[in-house]
Short mmCIF file of C-alpha atoms and ligand atoms in Angstrom, two decimals:
data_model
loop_
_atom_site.label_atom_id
_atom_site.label_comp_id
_atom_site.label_asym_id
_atom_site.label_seq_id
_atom_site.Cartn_x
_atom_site.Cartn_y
_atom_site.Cartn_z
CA UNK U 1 -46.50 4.03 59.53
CA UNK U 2 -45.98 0.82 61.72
CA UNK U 3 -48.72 -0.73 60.09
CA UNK U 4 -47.74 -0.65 56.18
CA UNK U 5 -44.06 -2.14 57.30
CA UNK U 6 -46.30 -4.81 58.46
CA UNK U 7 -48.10 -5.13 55.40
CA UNK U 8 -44.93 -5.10 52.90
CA UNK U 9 -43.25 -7.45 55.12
CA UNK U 10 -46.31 -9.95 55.08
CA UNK U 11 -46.53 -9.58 50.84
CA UNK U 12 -42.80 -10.08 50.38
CA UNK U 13 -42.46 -13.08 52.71
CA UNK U 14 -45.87 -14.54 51.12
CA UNK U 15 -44.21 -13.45 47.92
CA UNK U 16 -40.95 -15.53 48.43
CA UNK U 17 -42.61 -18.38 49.97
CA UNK U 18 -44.86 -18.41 46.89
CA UNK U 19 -42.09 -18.29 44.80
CA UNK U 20 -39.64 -20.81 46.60
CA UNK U 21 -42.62 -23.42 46.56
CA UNK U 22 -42.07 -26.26 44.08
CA UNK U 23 -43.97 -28.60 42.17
CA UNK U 24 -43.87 -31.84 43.72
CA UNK U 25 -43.87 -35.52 41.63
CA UNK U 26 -46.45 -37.93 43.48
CA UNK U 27 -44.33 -40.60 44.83
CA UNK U 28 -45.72 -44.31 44.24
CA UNK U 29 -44.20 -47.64 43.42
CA UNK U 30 -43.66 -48.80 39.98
CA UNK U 31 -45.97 -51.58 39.93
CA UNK U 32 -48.88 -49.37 41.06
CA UNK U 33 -50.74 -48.48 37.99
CA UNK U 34 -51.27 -44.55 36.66
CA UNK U 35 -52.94 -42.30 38.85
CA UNK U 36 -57.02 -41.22 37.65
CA UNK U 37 -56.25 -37.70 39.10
CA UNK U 38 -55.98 -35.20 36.43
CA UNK U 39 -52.51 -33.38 38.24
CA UNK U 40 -52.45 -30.99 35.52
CA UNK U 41 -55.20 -28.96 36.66
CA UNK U 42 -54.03 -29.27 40.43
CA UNK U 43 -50.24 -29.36 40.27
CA UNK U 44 -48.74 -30.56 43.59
CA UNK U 45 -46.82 -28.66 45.57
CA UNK U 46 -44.94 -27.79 48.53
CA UNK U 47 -47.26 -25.10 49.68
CA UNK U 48 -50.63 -25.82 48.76
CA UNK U 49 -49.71 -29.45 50.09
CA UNK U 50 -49.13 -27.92 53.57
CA UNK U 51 -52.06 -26.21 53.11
CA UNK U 52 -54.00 -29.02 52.62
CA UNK U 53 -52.55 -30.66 55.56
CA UNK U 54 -53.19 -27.50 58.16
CA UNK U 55 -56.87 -27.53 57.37
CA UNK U 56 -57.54 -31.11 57.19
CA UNK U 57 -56.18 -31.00 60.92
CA UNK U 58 -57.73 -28.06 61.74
CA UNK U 59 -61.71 -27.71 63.70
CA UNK U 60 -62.08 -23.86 62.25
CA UNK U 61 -63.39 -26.15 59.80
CA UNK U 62 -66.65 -26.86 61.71
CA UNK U 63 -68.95 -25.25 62.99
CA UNK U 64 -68.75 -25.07 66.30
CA UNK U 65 -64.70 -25.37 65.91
CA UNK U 66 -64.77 -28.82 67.37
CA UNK U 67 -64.37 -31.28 65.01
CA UNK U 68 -61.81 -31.72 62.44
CA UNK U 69 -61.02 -33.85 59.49
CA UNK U 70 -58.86 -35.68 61.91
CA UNK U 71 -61.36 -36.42 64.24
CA UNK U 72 -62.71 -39.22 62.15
CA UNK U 73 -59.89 -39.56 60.06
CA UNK U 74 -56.89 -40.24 62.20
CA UNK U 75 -53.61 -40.39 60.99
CA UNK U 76 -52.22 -43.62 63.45
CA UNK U 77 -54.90 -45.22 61.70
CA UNK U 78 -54.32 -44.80 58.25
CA UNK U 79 -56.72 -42.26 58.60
CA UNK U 80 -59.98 -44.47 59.43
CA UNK U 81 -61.50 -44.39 62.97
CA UNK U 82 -61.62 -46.80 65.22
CA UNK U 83 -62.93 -45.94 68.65
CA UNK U 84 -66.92 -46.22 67.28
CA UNK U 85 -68.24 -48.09 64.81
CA UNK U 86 -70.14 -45.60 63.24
CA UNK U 87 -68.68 -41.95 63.10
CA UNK U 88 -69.31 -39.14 65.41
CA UNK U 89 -69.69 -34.99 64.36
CA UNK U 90 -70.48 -32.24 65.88
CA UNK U 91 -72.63 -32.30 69.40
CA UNK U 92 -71.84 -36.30 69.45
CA UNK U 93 -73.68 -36.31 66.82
CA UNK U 94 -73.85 -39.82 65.30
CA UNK U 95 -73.50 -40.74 61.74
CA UNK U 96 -74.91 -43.65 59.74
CA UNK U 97 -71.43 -45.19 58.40
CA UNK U 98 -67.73 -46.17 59.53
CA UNK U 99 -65.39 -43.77 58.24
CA UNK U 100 -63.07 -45.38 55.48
CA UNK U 101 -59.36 -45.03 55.95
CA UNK U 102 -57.62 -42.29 53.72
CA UNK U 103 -54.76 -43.28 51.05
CA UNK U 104 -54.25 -44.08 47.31
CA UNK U 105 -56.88 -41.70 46.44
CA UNK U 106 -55.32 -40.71 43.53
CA UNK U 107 -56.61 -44.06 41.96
CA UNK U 108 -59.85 -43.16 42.53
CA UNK U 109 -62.87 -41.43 41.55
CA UNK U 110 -65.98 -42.68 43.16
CA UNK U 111 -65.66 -41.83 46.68
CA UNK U 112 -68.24 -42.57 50.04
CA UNK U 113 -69.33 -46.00 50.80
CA UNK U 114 -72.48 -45.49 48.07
CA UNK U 115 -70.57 -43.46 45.34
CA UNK U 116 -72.21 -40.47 45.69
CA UNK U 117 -69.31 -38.59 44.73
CA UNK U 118 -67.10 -38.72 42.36
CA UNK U 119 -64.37 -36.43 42.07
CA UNK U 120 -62.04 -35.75 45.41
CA UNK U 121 -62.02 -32.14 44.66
CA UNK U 122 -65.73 -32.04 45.77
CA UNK U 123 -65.60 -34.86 48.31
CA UNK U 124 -64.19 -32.61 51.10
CA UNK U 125 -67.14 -30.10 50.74
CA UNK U 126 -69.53 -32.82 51.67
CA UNK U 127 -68.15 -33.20 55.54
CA UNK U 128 -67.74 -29.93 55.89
CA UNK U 129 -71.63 -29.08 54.95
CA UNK U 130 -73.50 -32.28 56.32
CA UNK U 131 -75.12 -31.57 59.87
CA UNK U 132 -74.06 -35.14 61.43
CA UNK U 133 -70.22 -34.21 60.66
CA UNK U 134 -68.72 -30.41 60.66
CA UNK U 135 -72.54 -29.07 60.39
CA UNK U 136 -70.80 -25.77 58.47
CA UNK U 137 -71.39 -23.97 55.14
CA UNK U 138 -68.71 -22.37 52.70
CA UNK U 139 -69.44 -19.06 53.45
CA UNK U 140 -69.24 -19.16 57.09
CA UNK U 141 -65.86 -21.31 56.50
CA UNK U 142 -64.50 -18.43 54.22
CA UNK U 143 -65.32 -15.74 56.23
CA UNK U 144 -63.32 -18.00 59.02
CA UNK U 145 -60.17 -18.31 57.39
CA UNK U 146 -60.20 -14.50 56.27
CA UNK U 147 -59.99 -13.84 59.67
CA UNK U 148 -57.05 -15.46 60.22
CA UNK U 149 -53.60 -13.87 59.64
CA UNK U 150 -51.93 -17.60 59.47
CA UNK U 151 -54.32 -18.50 56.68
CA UNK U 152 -54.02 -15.44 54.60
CA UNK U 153 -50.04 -15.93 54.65
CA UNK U 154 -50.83 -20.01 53.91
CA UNK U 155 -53.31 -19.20 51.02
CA UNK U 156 -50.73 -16.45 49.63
CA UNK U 157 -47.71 -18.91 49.36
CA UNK U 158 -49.85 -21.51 47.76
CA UNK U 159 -51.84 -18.90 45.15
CA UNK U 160 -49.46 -15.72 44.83
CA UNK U 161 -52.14 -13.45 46.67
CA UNK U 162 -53.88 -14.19 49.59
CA UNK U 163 -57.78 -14.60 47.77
CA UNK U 164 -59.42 -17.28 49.88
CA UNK U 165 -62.37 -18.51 47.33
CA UNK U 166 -64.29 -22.24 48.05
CA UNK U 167 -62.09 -23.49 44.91
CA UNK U 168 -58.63 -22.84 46.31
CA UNK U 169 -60.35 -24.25 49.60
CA UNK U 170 -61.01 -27.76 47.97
CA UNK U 171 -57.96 -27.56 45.83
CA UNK U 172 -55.87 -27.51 48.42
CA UNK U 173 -57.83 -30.19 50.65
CA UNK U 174 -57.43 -32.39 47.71
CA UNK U 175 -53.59 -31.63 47.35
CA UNK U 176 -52.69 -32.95 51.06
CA UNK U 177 -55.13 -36.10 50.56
CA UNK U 178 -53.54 -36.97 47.21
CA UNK U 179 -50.20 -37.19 49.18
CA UNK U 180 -51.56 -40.38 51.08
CA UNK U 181 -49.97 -43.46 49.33
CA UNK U 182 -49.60 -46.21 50.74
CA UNK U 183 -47.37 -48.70 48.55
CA UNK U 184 -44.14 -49.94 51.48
CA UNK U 185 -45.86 -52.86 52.26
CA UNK U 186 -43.88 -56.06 52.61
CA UNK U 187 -46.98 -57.24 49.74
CA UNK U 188 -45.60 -54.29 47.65
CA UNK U 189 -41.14 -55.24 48.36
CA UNK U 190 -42.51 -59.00 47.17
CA UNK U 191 -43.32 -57.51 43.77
CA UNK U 192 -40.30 -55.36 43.49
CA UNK U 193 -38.52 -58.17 44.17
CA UNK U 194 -37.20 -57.20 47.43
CA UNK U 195 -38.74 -59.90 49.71
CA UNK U 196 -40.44 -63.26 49.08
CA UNK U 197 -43.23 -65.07 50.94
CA UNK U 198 -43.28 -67.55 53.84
CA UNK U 199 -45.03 -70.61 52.48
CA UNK U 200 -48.49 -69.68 54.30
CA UNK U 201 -48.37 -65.85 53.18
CA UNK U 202 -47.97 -67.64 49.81
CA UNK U 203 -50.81 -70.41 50.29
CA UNK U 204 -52.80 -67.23 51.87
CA UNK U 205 -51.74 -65.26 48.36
CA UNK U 206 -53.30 -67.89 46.06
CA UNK U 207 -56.96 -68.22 48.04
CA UNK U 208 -56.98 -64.54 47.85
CA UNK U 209 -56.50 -65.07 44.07
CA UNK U 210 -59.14 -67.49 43.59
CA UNK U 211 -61.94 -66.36 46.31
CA UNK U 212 -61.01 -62.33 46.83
CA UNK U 213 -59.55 -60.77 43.80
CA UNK U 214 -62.36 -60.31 41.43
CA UNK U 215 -63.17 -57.62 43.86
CA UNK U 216 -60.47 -56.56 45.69
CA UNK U 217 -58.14 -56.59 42.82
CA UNK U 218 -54.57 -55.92 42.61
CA UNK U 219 -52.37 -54.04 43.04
CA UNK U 220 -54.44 -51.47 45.32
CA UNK U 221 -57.21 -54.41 46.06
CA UNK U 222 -59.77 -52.10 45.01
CA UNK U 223 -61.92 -52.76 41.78
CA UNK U 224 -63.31 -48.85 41.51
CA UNK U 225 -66.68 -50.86 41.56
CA UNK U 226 -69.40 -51.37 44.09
CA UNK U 227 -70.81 -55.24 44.55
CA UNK U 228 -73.06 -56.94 47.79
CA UNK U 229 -70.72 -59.40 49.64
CA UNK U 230 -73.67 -60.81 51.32
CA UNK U 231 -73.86 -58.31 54.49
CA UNK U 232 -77.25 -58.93 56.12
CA UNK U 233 -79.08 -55.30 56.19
CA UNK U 234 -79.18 -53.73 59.13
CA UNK U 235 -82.58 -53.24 60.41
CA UNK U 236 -82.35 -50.03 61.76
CA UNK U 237 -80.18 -48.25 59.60
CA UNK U 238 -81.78 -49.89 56.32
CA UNK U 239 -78.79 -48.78 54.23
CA UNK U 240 -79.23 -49.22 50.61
CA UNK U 241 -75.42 -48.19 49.44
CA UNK U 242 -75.68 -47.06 45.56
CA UNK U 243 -79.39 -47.86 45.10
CA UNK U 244 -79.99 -45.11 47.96
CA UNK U 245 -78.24 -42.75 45.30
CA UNK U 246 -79.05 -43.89 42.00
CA UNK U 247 -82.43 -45.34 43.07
CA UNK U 248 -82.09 -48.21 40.66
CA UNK U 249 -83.12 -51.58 42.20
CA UNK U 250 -80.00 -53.32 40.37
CA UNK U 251 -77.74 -50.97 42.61
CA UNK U 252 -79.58 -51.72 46.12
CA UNK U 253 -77.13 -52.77 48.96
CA UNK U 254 -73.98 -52.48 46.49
CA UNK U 255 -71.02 -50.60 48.60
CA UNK U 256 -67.88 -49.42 47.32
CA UNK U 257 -65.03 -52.01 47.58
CA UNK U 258 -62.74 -50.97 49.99
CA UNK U 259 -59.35 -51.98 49.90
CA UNK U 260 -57.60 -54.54 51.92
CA UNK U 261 -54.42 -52.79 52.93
CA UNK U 262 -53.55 -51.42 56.47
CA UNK U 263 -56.31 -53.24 57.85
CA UNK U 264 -54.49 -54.04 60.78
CA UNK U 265 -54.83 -50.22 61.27
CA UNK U 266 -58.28 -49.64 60.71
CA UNK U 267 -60.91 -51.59 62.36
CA UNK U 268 -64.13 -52.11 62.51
CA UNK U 269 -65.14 -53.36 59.19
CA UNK U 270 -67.56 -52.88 56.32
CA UNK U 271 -70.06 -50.00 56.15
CA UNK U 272 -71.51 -49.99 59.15
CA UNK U 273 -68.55 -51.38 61.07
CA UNK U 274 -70.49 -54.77 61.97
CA UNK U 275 -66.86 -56.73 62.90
CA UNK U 276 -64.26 -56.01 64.79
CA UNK U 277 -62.34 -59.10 64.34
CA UNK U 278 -60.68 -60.21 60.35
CA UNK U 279 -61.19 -63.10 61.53
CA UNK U 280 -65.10 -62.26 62.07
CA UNK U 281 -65.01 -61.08 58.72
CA UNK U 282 -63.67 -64.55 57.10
CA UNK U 283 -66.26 -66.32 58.80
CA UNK U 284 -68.94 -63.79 57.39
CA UNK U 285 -67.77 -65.17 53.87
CA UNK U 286 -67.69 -68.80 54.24
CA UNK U 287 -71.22 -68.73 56.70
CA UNK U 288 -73.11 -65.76 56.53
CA UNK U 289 -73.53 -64.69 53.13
CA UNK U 290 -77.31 -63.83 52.00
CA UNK U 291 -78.54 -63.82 48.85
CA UNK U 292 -80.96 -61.06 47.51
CA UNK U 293 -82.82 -62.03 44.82
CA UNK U 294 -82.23 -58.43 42.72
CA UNK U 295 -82.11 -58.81 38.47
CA UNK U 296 -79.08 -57.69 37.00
CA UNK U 297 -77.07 -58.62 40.23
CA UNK U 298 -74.14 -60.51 38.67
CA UNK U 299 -71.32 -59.09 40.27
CA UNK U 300 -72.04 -60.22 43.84
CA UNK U 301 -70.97 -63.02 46.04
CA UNK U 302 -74.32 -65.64 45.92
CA UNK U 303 -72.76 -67.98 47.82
CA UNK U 304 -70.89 -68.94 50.75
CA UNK U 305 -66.69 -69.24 50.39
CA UNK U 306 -65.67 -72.20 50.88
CA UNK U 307 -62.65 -72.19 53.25
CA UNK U 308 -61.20 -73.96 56.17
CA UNK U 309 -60.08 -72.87 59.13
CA UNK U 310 -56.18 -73.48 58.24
CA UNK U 311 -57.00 -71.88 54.94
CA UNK U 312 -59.20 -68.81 57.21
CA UNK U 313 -55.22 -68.56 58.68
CA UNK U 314 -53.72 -68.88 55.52
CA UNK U 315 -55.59 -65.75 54.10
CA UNK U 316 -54.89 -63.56 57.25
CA UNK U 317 -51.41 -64.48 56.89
CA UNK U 318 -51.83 -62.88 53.35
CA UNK U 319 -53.49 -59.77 54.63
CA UNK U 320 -51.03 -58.89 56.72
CA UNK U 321 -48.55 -58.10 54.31
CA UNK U 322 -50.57 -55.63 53.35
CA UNK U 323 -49.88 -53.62 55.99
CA UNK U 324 -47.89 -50.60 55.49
CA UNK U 325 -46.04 -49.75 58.84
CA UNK U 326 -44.24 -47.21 56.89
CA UNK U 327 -47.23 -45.21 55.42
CA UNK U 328 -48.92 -45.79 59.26
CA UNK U 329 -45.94 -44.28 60.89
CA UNK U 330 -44.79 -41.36 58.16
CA UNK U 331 -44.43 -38.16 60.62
CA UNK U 332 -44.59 -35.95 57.34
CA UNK U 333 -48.54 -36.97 57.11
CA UNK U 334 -48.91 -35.83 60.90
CA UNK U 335 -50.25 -32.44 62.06
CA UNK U 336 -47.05 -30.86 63.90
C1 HEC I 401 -67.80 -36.95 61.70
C2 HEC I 401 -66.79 -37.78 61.09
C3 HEC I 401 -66.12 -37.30 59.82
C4 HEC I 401 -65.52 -36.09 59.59
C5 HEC I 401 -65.40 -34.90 60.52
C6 HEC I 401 -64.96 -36.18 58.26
N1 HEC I 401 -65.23 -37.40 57.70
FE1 HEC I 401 -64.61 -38.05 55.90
N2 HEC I 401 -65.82 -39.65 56.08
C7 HEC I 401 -66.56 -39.98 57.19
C8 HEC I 401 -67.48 -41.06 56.86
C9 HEC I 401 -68.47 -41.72 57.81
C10 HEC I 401 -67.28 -41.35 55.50
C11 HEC I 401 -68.06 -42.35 54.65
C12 HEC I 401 -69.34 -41.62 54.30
C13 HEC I 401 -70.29 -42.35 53.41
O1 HEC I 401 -69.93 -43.37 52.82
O2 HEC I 401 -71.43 -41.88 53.29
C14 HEC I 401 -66.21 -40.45 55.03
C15 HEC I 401 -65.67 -40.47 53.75
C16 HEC I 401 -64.61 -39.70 53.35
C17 HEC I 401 -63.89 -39.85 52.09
C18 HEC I 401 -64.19 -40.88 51.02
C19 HEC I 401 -63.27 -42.06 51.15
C20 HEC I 401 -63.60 -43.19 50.22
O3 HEC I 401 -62.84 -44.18 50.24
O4 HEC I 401 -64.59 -43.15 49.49
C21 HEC I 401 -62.91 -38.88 52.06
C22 HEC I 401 -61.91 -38.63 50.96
C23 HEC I 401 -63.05 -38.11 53.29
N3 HEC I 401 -64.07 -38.65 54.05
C24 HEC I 401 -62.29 -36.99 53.60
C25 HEC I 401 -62.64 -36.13 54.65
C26 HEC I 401 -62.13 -34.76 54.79
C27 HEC I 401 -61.13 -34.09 53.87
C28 HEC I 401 -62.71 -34.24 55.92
C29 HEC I 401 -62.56 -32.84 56.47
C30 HEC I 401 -62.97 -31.77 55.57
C31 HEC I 401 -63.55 -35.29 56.48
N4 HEC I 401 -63.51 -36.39 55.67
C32 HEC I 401 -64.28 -35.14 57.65
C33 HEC I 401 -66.46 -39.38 58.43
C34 HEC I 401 -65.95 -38.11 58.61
C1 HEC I 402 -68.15 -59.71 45.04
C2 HEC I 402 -67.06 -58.83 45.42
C3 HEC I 402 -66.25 -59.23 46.67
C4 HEC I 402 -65.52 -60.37 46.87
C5 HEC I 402 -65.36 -61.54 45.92
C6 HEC I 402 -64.90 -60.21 48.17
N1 HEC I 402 -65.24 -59.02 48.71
FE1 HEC I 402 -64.57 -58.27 50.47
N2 HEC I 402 -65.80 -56.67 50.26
C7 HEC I 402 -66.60 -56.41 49.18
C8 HEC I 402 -67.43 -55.26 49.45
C9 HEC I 402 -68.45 -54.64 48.52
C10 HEC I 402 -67.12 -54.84 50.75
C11 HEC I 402 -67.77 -53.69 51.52
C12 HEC I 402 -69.10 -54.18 51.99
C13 HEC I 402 -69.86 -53.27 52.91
O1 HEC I 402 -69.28 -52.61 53.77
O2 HEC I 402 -71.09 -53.21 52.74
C14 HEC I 402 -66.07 -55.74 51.22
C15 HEC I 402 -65.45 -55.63 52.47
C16 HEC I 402 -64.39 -56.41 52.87
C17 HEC I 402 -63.60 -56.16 54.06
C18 HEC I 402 -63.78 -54.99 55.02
C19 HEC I 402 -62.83 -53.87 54.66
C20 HEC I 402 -63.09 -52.58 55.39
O3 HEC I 402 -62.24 -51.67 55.27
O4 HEC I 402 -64.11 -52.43 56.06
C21 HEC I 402 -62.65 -57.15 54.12
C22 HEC I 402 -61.57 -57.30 55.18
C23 HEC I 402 -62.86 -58.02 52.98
N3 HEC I 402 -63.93 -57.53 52.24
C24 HEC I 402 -62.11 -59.14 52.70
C25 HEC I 402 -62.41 -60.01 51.66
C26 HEC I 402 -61.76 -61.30 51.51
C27 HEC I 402 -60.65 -61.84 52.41
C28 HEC I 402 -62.33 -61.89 50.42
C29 HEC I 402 -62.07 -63.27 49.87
C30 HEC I 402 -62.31 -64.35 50.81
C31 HEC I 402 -63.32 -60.97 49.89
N4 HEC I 402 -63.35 -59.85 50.68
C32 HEC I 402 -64.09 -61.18 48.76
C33 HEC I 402 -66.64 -57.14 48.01
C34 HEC I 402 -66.07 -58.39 47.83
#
């Protein structure tokens, strides 16, 4: 008798928090451009948001219940990681690239440093499945989350019944990840006309123009491309980027641009997380660059930058107004 009170209660609390849970607009500045995600086949809201957020910060995700999305992504961050320079899984296992940080992902649809994916609805199923990271499969994950009363009352007030399939899964991861925008910055006030430059954020602003945007383009100082900037490969991890995925020579050692905001946040830098300094990084591009000799490889920087060290100072002045204290700091994006 006891027990079916339990189980009407549970379906008309899921019932009303399914109901009470309300579609929610995506939030971004009026100068950033319109989002690639297709929100009409994953409508945000409240519910499947919080979702989202519970499993991305929670280890039943792996297999071994250790390691969450979290670990490597941490939210004081801007959800990079910056304790190694390459990422760590399961058993300490070590991966082969820096983690990226997590935000504006709604502009995007390549993801991973080589592109091989591109829609964020898949992206999360590649952690949770690769043996260096969560080391899991969907089934076992499933079969986790039945078990759990929380997540059948969670998946209920997102979905109207409590069904836990791989889709709703990946919907939902997508849902909390699409919430990560990051458009406060003082860069982003400037262009709403809230706040104006210091002469060297301004000198830094118009080296960036000439000698950075082409890749790291404005407003989100991503290009949705992948290019060489010269790294030198690394000899033991011989990473090709896109031409390890498409395996087209053209492609070899082009990476995904990442994007120049929060990088106060989310050191070490590039791929492999080679520099821990921006400064480091500066002096990459004015003394470091190599040139492969790959046809078809227009789109890549084939020579050194020519800067000076005020100028180095001018350009760091620039990046730092890309920080976004406010996105760093937001308690909402937090596990609590
Ligand atoms: C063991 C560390 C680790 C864990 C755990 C992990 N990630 Fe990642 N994540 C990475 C690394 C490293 C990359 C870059 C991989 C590559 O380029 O091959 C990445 C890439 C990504 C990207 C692509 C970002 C971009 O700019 O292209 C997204 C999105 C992402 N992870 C989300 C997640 C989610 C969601 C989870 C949990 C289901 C998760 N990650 C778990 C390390 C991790
Ligand atoms: C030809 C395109 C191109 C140009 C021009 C370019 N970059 Fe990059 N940048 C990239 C690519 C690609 C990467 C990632 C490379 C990798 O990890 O293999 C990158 C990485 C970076 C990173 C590391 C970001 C991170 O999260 O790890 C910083 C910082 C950076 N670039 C700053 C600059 C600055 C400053 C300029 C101008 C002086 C500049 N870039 C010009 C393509 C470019």
């Amino acid at each position: 008798m006891k027990k079916w009170y339990i189980v009407i209660f549970g379906l008309v609390f899921g019932l009303l928090g399914f109901l009470e849970s309300s579609i929610v607009e995506l939030e971004c500045p009026d100068h950033f451009p319109e989002p690639l995600y297709d929100f009409s086949k994953n409508e945000l809201r409240d519910a499947n948001i919080l979702l989202g957020k519970t499993l991305f910060y929670d280890p039943i995700l792996s297999i071994d219940g250790t390691i969450s999305c979290a670990s490597c992504h941490s939210p004081y961050h801007a959800f990079a990681h910056t304790d190694h320079d390459l990422s760590h899984g399961i058993d300490d296992i070590i991966g082969i690239r820096n983690a990226p940080p997590l935000f504006n992902l709604a502009w995007q649809n390549t993801f991973m440093w080589d592109g091989a994916i591109s829609h964020l609805d898949m992206q999360s199923l590649a952690p949770m499945t690769s043996p260096s990271e969560m080391g899991n499969n969907l089934m076992n994950i499933i079969a986790s989350l039945e078990a759990s009363k929380k997540y059948k009352l969670l998946f209920f007030e997102s979905y109207g019944d409590s069904t836990i399939t791989g889709q709703r899964l990946l919907l939902a991861m997508s849902q909390f990840q699409l919430t990560l925008v990051s458009g406060n910055s003082k860069y982003d006030r400037i262009k709403q006309s809230q706040d104006t430059f210091t002469v060297q954020e301004k000198k830094g602003y118009e080296l960036y123009k000439v000698n950075c945007s082409s890749c790291h383009t404005e407003p989100l100082f991503i290009n949705e491309d992948f290019a060489s900037n010269g790294l030198s490969v690394d000899s033991t991890l011989m990473d090709f980027g896109k031409g390890g995925v498409t395996m087209i020579k053209e492609d070899s050692l082009m990476f995904k641009v990442p994007s120049l905001r929060n990088l106060a946040y989310t050191k070490p830098y590039m791929h492999d997380g080679r520099f821990e300094k921006l400064r480091e990084v500066l002096n990459h591009y004015t003394d470091e660059v190599q040139v492969y000799d790959f046809p078809g490889s227009d789109n890549r920087i084939s020579v050194n930058v020519d800067l000076s060290s005020n100028e180095k100072s001018d350009i760091l002045a620039f990046l730092r107004i890309l920080n976004d204290e406010e996105f760093v700091f937001n308690k909402e994006h937090r596990e609590r």
